[in-house]
Amino acid sequence: MARLRRVPRAEMTDPVVQLFHDRLILPGGGTATGSPGDWWEVFALHPAIFRHCVKGFELYRGTALDPVLRELAQVRAGWARQSQFVYSQHCKQLRALGVAEEKVRAVAHWTVSDVFDAAERAVLAYADALVLDGGRVPDEVFAALGRHLPDEQILELTYVTCLYEMHATMARALRLEFDDRPDPIVEVPAPDGYGTRDIADDFTDNSRGT
């Protein structure tokens, strides 16, 4: 479950919070995409932060950036930051934009896929540099991106990709929506009878009889 308290609808006093809750949360709970809807209820704890986040979402309006390129970068950001929520939501958005299933699934292994055109590959490489390399973008990647997008759209792509990396990180930290899941990295118990000696002993000369 979410690590922070979910604000009940009756406690929501901010009109913007109320508006989005009533618009996006189904009468029986959850959202139309199948997620629990707890992002909205947890962020309602701090209406100023809620409003700030919603303002970021409004950037989608009146944009010149191709929405498919935007969503490819966001899907890749969710995959790279290991956020099941961001990855899942934006896979759905790619499909809503008419992107073929083969291409949606190939985002995870785009580097060895031949389904993306040159502009899409430049965007995916840029997303990896932003998310996986912390903004360390090789000149060659930036030059490839610049062959397909003007400066204004590169700035927008940078902003929205980093914005959703932030949301991916927060969703994982707070265990929101589809990121409410146990950490997959846990110790696998040793078999019964396994000793406590140093594993390095298995690789010494003496252990091999030499």
Short mmCIF file of C-alpha atoms in Angstrom, two decimals:
data_model
loop_
_atom_site.label_atom_id
_atom_site.label_comp_id
_atom_site.label_asym_id
_atom_site.label_seq_id
_atom_site.Cartn_x
_atom_site.Cartn_y
_atom_site.Cartn_z
CA MET A 1 0.00 0.00 0.00
CA ALA A 2 1.03 3.63 -0.41
CA ARG A 3 3.57 4.70 2.20
CA LEU A 4 1.82 8.01 2.88
CA ARG A 5 -1.74 8.65 3.94
CA ARG A 6 -4.36 8.80 1.20
CA VAL A 7 -6.60 11.83 1.64
CA PRO A 8 -10.31 10.89 1.60
CA ARG A 9 -12.49 12.90 -0.76
CA ALA A 10 -14.34 14.43 2.19
CA GLU A 11 -11.07 16.01 3.41
CA MET A 12 -10.13 17.58 0.08
CA THR A 13 -10.76 21.31 0.33
CA ASP A 14 -8.61 22.67 -2.49
CA PRO A 15 -10.80 23.19 -5.60
CA VAL A 16 -8.09 22.03 -8.03
CA VAL A 17 -7.55 18.84 -6.04
CA GLN A 18 -11.30 18.25 -5.91
CA LEU A 19 -11.66 18.85 -9.65
CA PHE A 20 -9.01 16.34 -10.66
CA HIS A 21 -10.12 13.77 -8.12
CA ASP A 22 -13.71 13.92 -9.34
CA ARG A 23 -12.61 13.85 -12.98
CA LEU A 24 -10.17 10.94 -12.74
CA ILE A 25 -11.20 8.73 -9.83
CA LEU A 26 -14.05 6.34 -10.61
CA PRO A 27 -17.06 6.17 -8.24
CA GLY A 28 -15.94 2.79 -6.91
CA GLY A 29 -12.30 3.86 -6.62
CA GLY A 30 -9.36 3.52 -8.96
CA THR A 31 -8.92 5.04 -12.41
CA ALA A 32 -10.01 4.18 -15.93
CA THR A 33 -6.54 2.76 -16.68
CA GLY A 34 -6.88 0.24 -13.86
CA SER A 35 -4.51 1.90 -11.42
CA PRO A 36 -5.53 2.41 -7.76
CA GLY A 37 -5.65 6.22 -8.08
CA ASP A 38 -3.60 6.74 -4.96
CA TRP A 39 -1.20 9.18 -6.71
CA TRP A 40 -3.97 11.79 -6.63
CA GLU A 41 -5.02 10.99 -3.07
CA VAL A 42 -1.47 11.04 -1.66
CA PHE A 43 -0.46 14.22 -3.47
CA ALA A 44 -3.62 15.80 -2.08
CA LEU A 45 -1.75 15.92 1.24
CA HIS A 46 -0.01 19.05 -0.10
CA PRO A 47 -2.24 21.07 -2.46
CA ALA A 48 0.61 23.35 -3.55
CA ILE A 49 2.67 20.36 -4.71
CA PHE A 50 -0.44 18.86 -6.31
CA ARG A 51 -1.05 22.09 -8.26
CA HIS A 52 2.60 22.31 -9.29
CA CYS A 53 2.50 18.77 -10.70
CA VAL A 54 -0.73 19.41 -12.56
CA LYS A 55 0.81 22.53 -14.11
CA GLY A 56 3.54 20.30 -15.51
CA PHE A 57 0.94 18.03 -17.10
CA GLU A 58 -0.66 21.05 -18.78
CA LEU A 59 2.46 21.45 -20.91
CA TYR A 60 0.90 18.91 -23.28
CA ARG A 61 -1.54 21.54 -24.52
CA GLY A 62 -0.57 23.52 -27.60
CA THR A 63 2.74 21.77 -28.05
CA ALA A 64 4.56 21.50 -31.38
CA LEU A 65 6.45 18.38 -30.30
CA ASP A 66 5.20 15.20 -31.97
CA PRO A 67 3.24 13.39 -29.22
CA VAL A 68 4.59 10.02 -30.36
CA LEU A 69 8.16 11.21 -29.78
CA ARG A 70 7.16 12.60 -26.40
CA GLU A 71 5.54 9.34 -25.36
CA LEU A 72 8.42 7.21 -26.61
CA ALA A 73 10.73 9.17 -24.34
CA GLN A 74 8.35 8.83 -21.41
CA VAL A 75 7.90 5.10 -21.88
CA ARG A 76 11.66 4.71 -22.01
CA ALA A 77 12.05 6.89 -18.89
CA GLY A 78 9.60 4.64 -17.03
CA TRP A 79 11.44 1.52 -18.19
CA ALA A 80 14.89 2.91 -17.41
CA ARG A 81 13.86 4.19 -13.96
CA GLN A 82 12.10 0.85 -13.32
CA SER A 83 8.72 2.43 -12.66
CA GLN A 84 5.96 0.03 -13.60
CA PHE A 85 3.45 2.87 -13.24
CA VAL A 86 5.08 5.38 -15.61
CA TYR A 87 6.02 2.64 -18.08
CA SER A 88 2.51 1.14 -18.11
CA GLN A 89 0.63 4.43 -18.36
CA HIS A 90 2.65 5.69 -21.29
CA CYS A 91 2.58 2.39 -23.16
CA LYS A 92 -1.19 2.85 -23.08
CA GLN A 93 -0.81 6.39 -24.37
CA LEU A 94 1.37 5.24 -27.27
CA ARG A 95 -1.36 2.80 -28.29
CA ALA A 96 -3.96 5.56 -28.00
CA LEU A 97 -1.85 7.54 -30.49
CA GLY A 98 -2.02 4.65 -32.94
CA VAL A 99 1.47 3.27 -32.42
CA ALA A 100 1.75 -0.40 -33.36
CA GLU A 101 2.07 -2.98 -30.60
CA GLU A 102 5.39 -4.19 -32.01
CA LYS A 103 6.86 -0.72 -31.56
CA VAL A 104 5.43 -0.26 -28.05
CA ARG A 105 7.01 -3.51 -26.91
CA ALA A 106 10.30 -2.71 -28.62
CA VAL A 107 10.96 0.37 -26.47
CA ALA A 108 12.51 -1.91 -23.86
CA HIS A 109 15.10 -3.19 -26.35
CA TRP A 110 15.18 -0.30 -28.80
CA THR A 111 18.96 -0.46 -29.28
CA VAL A 112 18.67 -3.76 -31.17
CA SER A 113 15.29 -3.12 -32.82
CA ASP A 114 14.73 -2.08 -36.42
CA VAL A 115 11.16 -0.77 -35.97
CA PHE A 116 12.15 2.81 -35.11
CA ASP A 117 13.02 5.52 -37.61
CA ALA A 118 16.00 7.85 -37.25
CA ALA A 119 14.09 10.53 -35.31
CA GLU A 120 12.66 7.98 -32.89
CA ARG A 121 16.05 6.40 -32.31
CA ALA A 122 17.56 9.81 -31.58
CA VAL A 123 14.79 10.51 -29.05
CA LEU A 124 15.26 7.14 -27.35
CA ALA A 125 19.03 7.61 -27.18
CA TYR A 126 18.49 11.06 -25.68
CA ALA A 127 16.05 9.66 -23.11
CA ASP A 128 18.64 7.09 -22.06
CA ALA A 129 21.27 9.81 -21.69
CA LEU A 130 18.90 11.87 -19.55
CA VAL A 131 17.71 9.04 -17.31
CA LEU A 132 20.42 6.39 -17.26
CA ASP A 133 23.40 8.73 -17.62
CA GLY A 134 22.10 11.61 -15.53
CA GLY A 135 22.10 14.11 -18.39
CA ARG A 136 25.52 13.18 -19.74
CA VAL A 137 24.58 13.47 -23.42
CA PRO A 138 27.28 12.72 -26.01
CA ASP A 139 27.65 15.37 -28.70
CA GLU A 140 26.81 12.74 -31.32
CA VAL A 141 23.44 11.97 -29.68
CA PHE A 142 22.59 15.65 -29.40
CA ALA A 143 23.58 16.25 -33.01
CA ALA A 144 21.35 13.37 -34.14
CA LEU A 145 18.45 14.82 -32.17
CA GLY A 146 19.06 18.26 -33.65
CA ARG A 147 18.73 16.88 -37.17
CA HIS A 148 15.07 16.12 -36.44
CA LEU A 149 13.90 18.65 -33.84
CA PRO A 150 14.32 22.43 -33.49
CA ASP A 151 15.73 23.87 -30.30
CA GLU A 152 12.32 24.68 -28.81
CA GLN A 153 11.14 21.08 -29.16
CA ILE A 154 14.39 19.69 -27.77
CA LEU A 155 13.89 21.85 -24.69
CA GLU A 156 10.33 20.58 -24.34
CA LEU A 157 11.41 16.97 -24.81
CA THR A 158 14.11 17.45 -22.17
CA TYR A 159 11.63 18.92 -19.71
CA VAL A 160 8.88 16.33 -20.08
CA THR A 161 11.29 13.40 -20.03
CA CYS A 162 12.96 14.64 -16.85
CA LEU A 163 9.55 15.47 -15.38
CA TYR A 164 8.42 11.90 -15.81
CA GLU A 165 11.70 10.52 -14.52
CA MET A 166 10.92 12.51 -11.38
CA HIS A 167 7.40 11.06 -11.24
CA ALA A 168 8.79 7.57 -11.78
CA THR A 169 11.21 8.06 -8.89
CA MET A 170 8.52 9.44 -6.58
CA ALA A 171 6.06 6.69 -7.45
CA ARG A 172 8.64 4.06 -6.56
CA ALA A 173 9.73 5.79 -3.35
CA LEU A 174 6.17 6.29 -2.10
CA ARG A 175 4.86 3.00 -3.57
CA LEU A 176 2.11 4.61 -5.56
CA GLU A 177 -0.13 3.09 -8.20
CA PHE A 178 1.53 0.16 -10.03
CA ASP A 179 4.78 0.79 -8.14
CA ASP A 180 3.26 -0.55 -4.93
CA ARG A 181 5.22 -3.79 -5.08
CA PRO A 182 8.02 -5.45 -3.14
CA ASP A 183 11.59 -4.71 -4.10
CA PRO A 184 12.68 -7.54 -6.42
CA ILE A 185 16.23 -7.55 -5.05
CA VAL A 186 16.17 -9.74 -1.95
CA GLU A 187 18.54 -12.38 -0.65
CA VAL A 188 17.81 -15.88 -1.90
CA PRO A 189 18.17 -18.24 1.11
CA ALA A 190 20.97 -20.78 0.99
CA PRO A 191 20.09 -24.47 0.90
CA ASP A 192 19.79 -26.27 4.22
CA GLY A 193 23.16 -27.33 5.50
CA TYR A 194 25.16 -24.65 3.72
CA GLY A 195 28.07 -23.64 5.94
CA THR A 196 29.37 -20.25 7.00
CA ARG A 197 32.87 -20.45 5.56
CA ASP A 198 34.28 -17.84 3.19
CA ILE A 199 33.29 -18.61 -0.40
CA ALA A 200 36.81 -17.62 -1.46
CA ASP A 201 38.01 -20.87 0.12
CA ASP A 202 36.43 -22.72 -2.83
CA PHE A 203 38.90 -21.11 -5.20
CA THR A 204 42.21 -21.41 -3.37
CA ASP A 205 45.05 -23.54 -4.59
CA ASN A 206 44.66 -25.91 -1.64
CA SER A 207 41.00 -26.54 -2.44
CA ARG A 208 42.05 -27.74 -5.91
CA GLY A 209 44.77 -29.97 -4.49
CA THR A 210 47.63 -28.04 -6.06
#
